[in-house]
CSV table of C-alpha atoms in Angstrom, one decimal:
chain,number,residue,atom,x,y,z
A,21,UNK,CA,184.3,94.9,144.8
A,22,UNK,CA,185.4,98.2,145.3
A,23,UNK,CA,185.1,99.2,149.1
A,24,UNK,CA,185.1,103.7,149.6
A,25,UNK,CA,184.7,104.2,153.4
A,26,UNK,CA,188.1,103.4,155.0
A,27,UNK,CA,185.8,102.0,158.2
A,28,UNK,CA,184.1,99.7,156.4
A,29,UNK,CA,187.2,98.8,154.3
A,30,UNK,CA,188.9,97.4,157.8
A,31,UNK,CA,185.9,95.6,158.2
A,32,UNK,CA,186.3,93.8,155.1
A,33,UNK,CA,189.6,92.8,155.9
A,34,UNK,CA,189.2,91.9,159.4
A,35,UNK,CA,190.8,94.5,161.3
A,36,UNK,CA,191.0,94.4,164.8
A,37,UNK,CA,188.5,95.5,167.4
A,38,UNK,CA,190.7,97.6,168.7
A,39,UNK,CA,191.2,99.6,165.6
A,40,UNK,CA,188.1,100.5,165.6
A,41,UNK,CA,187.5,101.3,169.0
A,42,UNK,CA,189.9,104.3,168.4
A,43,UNK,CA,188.2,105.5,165.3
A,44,UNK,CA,184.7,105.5,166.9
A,45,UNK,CA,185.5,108.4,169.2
A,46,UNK,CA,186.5,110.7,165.9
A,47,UNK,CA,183.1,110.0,164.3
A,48,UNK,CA,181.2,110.8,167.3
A,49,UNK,CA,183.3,114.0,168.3
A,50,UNK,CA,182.7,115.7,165.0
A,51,UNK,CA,179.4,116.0,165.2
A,52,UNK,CA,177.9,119.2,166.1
A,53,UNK,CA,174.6,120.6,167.3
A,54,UNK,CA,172.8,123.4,165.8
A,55,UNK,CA,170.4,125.8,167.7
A,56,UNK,CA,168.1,128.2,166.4
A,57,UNK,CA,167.4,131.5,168.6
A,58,UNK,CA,164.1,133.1,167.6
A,59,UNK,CA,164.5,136.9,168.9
A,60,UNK,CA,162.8,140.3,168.5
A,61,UNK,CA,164.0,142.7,165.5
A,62,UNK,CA,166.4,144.9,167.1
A,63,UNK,CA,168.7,142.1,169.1
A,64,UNK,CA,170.4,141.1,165.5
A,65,UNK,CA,174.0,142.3,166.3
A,66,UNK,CA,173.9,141.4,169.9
A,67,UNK,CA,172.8,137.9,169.6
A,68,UNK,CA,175.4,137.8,167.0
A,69,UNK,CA,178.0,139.1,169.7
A,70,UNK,CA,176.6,136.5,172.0
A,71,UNK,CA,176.6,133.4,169.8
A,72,UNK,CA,180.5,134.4,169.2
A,73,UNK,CA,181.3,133.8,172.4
A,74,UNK,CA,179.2,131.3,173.4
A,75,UNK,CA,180.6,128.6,170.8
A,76,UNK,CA,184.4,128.6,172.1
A,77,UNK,CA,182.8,128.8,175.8
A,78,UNK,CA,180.6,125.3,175.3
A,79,UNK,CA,183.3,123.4,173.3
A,80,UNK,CA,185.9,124.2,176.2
A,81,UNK,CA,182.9,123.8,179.0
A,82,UNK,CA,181.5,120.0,176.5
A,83,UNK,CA,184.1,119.6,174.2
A,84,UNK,CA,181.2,120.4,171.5
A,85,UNK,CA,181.3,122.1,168.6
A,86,UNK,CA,177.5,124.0,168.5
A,87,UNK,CA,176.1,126.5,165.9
A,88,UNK,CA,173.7,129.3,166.8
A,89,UNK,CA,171.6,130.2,163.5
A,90,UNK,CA,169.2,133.7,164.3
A,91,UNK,CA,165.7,134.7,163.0
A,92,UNK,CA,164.6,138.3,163.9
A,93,UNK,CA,161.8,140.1,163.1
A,94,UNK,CA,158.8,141.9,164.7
A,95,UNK,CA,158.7,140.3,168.2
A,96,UNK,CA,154.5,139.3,167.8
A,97,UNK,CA,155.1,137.7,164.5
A,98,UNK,CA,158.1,135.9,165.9
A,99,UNK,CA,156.5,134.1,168.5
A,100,UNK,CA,153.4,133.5,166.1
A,101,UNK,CA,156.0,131.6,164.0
A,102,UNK,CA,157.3,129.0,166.8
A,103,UNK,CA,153.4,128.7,167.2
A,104,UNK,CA,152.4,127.9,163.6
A,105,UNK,CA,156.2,125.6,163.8
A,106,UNK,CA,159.4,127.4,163.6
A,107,UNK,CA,161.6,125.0,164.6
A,108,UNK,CA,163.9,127.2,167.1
A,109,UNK,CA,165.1,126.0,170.0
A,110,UNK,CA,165.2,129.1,172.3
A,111,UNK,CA,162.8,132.1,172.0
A,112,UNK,CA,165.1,135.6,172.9
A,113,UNK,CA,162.1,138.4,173.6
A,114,UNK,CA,161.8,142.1,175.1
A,115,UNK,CA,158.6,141.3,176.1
A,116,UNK,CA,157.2,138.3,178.4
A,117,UNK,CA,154.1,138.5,176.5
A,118,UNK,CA,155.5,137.4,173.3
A,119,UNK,CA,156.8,134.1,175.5
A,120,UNK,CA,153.3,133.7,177.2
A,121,UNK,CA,151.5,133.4,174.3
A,122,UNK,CA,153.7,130.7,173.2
A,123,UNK,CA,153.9,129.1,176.6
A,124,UNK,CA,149.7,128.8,176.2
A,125,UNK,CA,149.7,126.9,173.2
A,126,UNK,CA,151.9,124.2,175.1
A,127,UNK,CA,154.9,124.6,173.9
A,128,UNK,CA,156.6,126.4,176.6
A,129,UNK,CA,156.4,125.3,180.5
A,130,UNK,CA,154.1,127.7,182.0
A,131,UNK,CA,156.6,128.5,184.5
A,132,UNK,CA,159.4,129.2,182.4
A,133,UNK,CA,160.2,132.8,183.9
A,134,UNK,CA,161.4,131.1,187.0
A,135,UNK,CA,163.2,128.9,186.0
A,136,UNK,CA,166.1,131.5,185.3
A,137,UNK,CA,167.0,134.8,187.7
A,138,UNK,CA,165.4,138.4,187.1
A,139,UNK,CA,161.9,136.6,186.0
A,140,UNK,CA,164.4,135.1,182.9
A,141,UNK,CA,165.2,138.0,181.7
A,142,UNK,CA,169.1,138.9,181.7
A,143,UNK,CA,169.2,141.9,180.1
A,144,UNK,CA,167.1,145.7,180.2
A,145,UNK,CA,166.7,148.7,178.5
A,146,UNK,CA,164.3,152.1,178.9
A,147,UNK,CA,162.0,153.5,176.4
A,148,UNK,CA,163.4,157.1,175.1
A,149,UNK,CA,163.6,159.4,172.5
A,150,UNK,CA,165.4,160.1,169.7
A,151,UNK,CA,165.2,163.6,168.1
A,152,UNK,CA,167.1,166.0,165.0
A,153,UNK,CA,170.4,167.5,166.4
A,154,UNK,CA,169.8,170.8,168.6
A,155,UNK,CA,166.0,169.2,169.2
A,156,UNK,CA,164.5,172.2,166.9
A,157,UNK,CA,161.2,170.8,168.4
A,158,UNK,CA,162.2,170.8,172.0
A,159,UNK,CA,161.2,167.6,172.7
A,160,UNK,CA,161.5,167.1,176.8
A,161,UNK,CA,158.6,164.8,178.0
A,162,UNK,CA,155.9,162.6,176.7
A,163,UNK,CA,153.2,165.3,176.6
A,164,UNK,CA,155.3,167.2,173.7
A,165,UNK,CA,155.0,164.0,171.7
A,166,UNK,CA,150.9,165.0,171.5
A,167,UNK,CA,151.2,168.6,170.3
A,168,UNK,CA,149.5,169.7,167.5
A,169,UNK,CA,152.2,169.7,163.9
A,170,UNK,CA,154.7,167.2,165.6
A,171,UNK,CA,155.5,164.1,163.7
A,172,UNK,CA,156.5,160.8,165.9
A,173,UNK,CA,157.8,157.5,164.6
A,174,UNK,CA,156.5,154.9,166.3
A,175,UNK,CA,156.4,150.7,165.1
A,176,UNK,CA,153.3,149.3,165.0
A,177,UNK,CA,152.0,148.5,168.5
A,178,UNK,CA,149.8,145.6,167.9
A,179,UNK,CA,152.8,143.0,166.1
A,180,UNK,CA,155.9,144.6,167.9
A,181,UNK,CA,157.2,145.1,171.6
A,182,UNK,CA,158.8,148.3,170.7
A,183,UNK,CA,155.7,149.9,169.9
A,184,UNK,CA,153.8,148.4,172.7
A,185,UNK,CA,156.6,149.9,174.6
A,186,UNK,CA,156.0,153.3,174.0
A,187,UNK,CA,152.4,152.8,174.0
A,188,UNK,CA,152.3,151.3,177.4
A,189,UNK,CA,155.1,154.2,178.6
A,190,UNK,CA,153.2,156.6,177.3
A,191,UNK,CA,150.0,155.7,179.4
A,192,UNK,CA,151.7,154.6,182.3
A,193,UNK,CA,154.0,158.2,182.8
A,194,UNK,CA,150.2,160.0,183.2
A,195,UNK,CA,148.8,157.6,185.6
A,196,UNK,CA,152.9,157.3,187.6
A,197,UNK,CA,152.3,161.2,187.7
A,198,UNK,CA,149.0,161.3,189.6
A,199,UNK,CA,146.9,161.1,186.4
A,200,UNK,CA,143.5,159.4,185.6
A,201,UNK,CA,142.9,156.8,183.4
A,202,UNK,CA,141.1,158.9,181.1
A,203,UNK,CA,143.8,161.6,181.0
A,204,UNK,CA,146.2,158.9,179.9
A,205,UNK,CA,143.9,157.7,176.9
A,206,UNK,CA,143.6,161.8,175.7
A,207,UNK,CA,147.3,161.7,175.7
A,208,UNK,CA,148.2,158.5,174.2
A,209,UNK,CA,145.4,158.7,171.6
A,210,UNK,CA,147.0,162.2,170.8
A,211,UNK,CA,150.0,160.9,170.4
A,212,UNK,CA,149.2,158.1,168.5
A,213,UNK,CA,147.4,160.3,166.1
A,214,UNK,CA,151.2,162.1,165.4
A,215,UNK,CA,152.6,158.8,163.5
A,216,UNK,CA,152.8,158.9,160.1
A,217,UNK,CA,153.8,155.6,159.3
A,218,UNK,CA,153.6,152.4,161.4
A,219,UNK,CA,156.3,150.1,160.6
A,220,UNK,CA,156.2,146.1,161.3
A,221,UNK,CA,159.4,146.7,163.5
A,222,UNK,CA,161.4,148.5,165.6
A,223,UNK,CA,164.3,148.7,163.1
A,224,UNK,CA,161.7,149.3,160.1
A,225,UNK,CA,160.9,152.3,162.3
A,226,UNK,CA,164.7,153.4,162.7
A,227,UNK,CA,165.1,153.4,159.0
A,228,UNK,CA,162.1,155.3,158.5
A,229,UNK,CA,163.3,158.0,160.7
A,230,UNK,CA,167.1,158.1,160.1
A,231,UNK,CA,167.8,157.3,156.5
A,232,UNK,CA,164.2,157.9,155.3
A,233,UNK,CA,164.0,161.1,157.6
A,234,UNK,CA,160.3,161.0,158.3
A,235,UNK,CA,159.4,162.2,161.8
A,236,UNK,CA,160.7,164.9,164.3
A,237,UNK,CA,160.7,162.1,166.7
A,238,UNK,CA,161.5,158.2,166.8
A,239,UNK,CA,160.4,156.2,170.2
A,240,UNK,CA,162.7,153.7,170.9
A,241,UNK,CA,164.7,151.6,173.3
A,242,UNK,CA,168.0,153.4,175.1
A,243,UNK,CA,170.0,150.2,173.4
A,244,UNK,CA,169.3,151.2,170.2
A,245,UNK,CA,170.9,154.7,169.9
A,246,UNK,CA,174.5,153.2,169.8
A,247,UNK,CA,173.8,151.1,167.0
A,248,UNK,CA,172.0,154.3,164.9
A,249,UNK,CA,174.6,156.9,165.5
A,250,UNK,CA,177.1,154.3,164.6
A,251,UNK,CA,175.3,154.0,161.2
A,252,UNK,CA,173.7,157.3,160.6
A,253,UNK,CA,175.9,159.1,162.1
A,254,UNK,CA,175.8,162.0,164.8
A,255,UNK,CA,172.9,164.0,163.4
A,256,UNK,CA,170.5,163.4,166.8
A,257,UNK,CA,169.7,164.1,170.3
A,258,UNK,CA,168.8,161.6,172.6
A,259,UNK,CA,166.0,162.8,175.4
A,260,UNK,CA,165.1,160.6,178.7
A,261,UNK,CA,161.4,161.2,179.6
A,262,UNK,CA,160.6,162.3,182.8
A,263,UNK,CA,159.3,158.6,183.9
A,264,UNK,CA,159.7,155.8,181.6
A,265,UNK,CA,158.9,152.1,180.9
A,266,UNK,CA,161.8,149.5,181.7
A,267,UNK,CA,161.7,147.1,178.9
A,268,UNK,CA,162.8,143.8,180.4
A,269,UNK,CA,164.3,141.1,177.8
A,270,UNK,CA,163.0,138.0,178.7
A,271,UNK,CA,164.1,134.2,177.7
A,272,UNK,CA,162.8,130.8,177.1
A,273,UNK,CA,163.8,126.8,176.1
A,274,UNK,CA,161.6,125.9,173.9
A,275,UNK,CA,160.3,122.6,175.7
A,276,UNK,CA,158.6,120.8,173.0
A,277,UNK,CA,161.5,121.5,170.4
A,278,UNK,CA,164.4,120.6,172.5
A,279,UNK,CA,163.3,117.9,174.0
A,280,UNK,CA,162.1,116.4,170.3
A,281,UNK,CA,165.6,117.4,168.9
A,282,UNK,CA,167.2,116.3,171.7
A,283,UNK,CA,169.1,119.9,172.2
A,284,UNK,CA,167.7,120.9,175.8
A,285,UNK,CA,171.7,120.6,177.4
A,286,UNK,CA,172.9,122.9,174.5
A,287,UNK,CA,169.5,125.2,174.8
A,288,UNK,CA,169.8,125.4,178.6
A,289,UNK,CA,173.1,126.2,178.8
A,290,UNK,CA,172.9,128.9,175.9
A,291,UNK,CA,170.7,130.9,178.1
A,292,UNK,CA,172.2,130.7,181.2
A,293,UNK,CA,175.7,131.9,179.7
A,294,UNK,CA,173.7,134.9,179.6
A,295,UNK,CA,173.9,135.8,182.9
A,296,UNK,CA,177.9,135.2,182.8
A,297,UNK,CA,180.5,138.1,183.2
A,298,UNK,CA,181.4,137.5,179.7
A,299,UNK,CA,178.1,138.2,178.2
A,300,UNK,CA,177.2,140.7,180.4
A,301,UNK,CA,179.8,142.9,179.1
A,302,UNK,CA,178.6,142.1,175.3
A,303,UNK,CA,175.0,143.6,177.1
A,304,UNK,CA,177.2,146.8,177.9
A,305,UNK,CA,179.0,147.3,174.6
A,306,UNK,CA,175.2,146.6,173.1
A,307,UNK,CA,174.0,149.5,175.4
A,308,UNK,CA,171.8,147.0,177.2
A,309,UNK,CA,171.3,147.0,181.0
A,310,UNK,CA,173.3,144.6,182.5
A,311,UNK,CA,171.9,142.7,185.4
A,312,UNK,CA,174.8,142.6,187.4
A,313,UNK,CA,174.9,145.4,189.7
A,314,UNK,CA,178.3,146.4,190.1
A,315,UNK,CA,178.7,146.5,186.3
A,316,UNK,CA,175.7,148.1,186.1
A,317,UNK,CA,177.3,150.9,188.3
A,318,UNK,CA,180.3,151.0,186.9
A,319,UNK,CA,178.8,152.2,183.7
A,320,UNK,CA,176.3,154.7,185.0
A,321,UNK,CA,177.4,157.3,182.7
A,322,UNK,CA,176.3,155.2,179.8
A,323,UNK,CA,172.9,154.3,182.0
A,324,UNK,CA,171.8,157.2,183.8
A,325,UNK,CA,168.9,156.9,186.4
A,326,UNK,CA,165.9,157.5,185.0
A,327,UNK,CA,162.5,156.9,187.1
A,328,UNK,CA,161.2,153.9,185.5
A,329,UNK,CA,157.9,151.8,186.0
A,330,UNK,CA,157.0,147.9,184.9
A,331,UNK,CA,154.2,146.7,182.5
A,332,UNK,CA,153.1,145.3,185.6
A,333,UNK,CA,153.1,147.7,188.1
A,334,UNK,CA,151.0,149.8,186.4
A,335,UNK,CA,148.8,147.7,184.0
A,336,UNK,CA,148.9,144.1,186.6
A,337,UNK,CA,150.9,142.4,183.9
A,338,UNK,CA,151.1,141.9,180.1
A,339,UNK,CA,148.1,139.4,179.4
A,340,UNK,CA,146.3,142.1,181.0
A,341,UNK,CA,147.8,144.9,179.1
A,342,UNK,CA,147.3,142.5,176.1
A,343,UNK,CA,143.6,141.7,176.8
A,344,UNK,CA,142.5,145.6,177.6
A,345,UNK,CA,144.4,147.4,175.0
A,346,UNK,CA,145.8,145.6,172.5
A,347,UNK,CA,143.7,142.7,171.4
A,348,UNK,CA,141.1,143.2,168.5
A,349,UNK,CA,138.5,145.7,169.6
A,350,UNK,CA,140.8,146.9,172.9
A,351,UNK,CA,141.8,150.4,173.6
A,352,UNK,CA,144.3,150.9,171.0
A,353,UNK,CA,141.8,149.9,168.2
A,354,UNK,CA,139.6,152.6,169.6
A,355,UNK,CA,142.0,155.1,169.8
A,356,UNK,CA,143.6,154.6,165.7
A,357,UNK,CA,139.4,154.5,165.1
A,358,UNK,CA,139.7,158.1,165.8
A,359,UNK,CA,143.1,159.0,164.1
């Protein structure tokens, strides 16, 4: 009988414990654990950055080799996917809604945001604007966004935290300025009645503007201008609103997966090695926000202060935002009723 594995060969001929005591540890250190990070459309090439670094970190930190696969895509239908079984591991948002809604159906601990610093979220980035070179429009606020003729590209709010975003910055600038409620609806509904086209994401939306060139304006995170004049080149402005929203990028194990595929060590350390010097300075080159401080200061010409405001500060948190103006029926439905 013809015996192929060399293993089972020394088996068959009686080799020696001890032989095959030293071949064991071979077998078990080539295999390798695979993750699967499901993040929000925009975070493609720094996630990619990230999972570069993080594979020679573990194996010198474990000794193991580890592969980081991506999904990306609108960050609502991304989380709706690890509901209806997307097997990923790790859940990358820019919005702690997108992680709550998970977190309800039991798949996530409900107390995931502190279970990391900055409410789990390593990273930032502002809500701004991008406009034609010389900003023939003179774009400077929020309230030019509403004016009569002007053309705004914004992704859609109700399946993406870009546009939800720029919705919520939108409102929250009028009511941070002294405004009423009902002055913020007029100019949010106004502004929303400027899009032309509501893409299912924020790079959907980039595309539309830069390549397609729809739109004298795109709304849009500060982290993503880099990444546009580097691939449309230098043909627009960039304009900091007067007050902003600060989008915070929040993280998350994925309890119930990990702990079935037995990858929580791998997941865990994964998104702590996000807070480390190292990828902290991949959040810089990506124009995100780093958390740290002094690195944030170092760079402040690349992050200039801008008056910002939080989705809960001004709303009392996302599942409230969620409940009042985004869900079937809420405020935002009104307001397209009347586009």
């Amino acid at each position: 009988m013809t015996v192929r594995n060399p293993l089972r060969r020394r088996l068959v001929l009686g080799a020696p414990a001890a032989a095959l005591a030293g071949a064991l540890p071979s077998i078990a250190q080539a295999a390798s654990v695979t993750l699967l990070n499901v993040s929000y459309d925009v975070a493609r090439e720094f996630y990619k950055d990230i999972n570069k670094a993080f594979v020679p970190y573990w194996k010198k930190t474990a000794g193991e080799d580890v592969t980081v696969n991506q999904s990306h895509g609108g960050s609502s239908k991304q989380a709706r996917a690890v509901i209806e079984g997307l097997d990923a591991d790790v859940i990358t948002m820019n919005q702690a809604l997108d992680i709550d809604v998970v977190a309800d159906k039991g798949l996530i601990a409900a107390d995931w945001a502190k279970r990391l610093p900055n409410n789990a979220a390593p990273t930032s980035s502002v809500t701004m604007f991008l406009v034609r070179k010389g900003n023939p429009k003179g774009v400077k606020d929020w309230a030019d966004l509403a004016k009569p003729g002007m053309s705004v590209v914004i992704p859609n709010p109700k399946v993406t935290g870009n546009g939800r975003y720029t919705y919520l910055g939108a409102w929250g600038s009028v009511i941070k300025g002294g405004g009423t409620p009902a002055q913020a609806r007029e100019l949010t509904q106004k502004i929303f009645a400027n899009v032309p086209v509501f893409d299912g994401g924020g790079r959907a939306a980039t595309t539309t503007f830069a390549q397609r060139n729809i739109g004298d304006v795109l709304c849009t995170f500060e982290s993503e201008v880099q990444s546009i004049v580097e691939e449309f080149g230098k043909n627009f402005d960039f304009v900091y609103p007067a007050r902003t929203v600060l989008a915070e990028n929040p993280v998350a194990v994925i309890d119930k997966v990990v702990d079935r595929k037995g990858t929580r060590k791998q997941a865990e350390a994964y998104l702590k090695f996000l807070w480390t010097e190292e990828a902290q300075q991949i959040a810089v080159k990506h124009n995100l926000r780093p958390r740290d401080a002094k690195l944030l200061a170092a760079h402040a010409k690349d992050f200039p202060s801008v008056p910002t405001f939080t989705v809960d500060e001004v709303f009392g948190s996302w599942k409230k935002a969620q409940a009042e103006h985004f869900n079937d029926g809420g405020i935002y439905d009104q307001l397209m009723a009347k586009k």
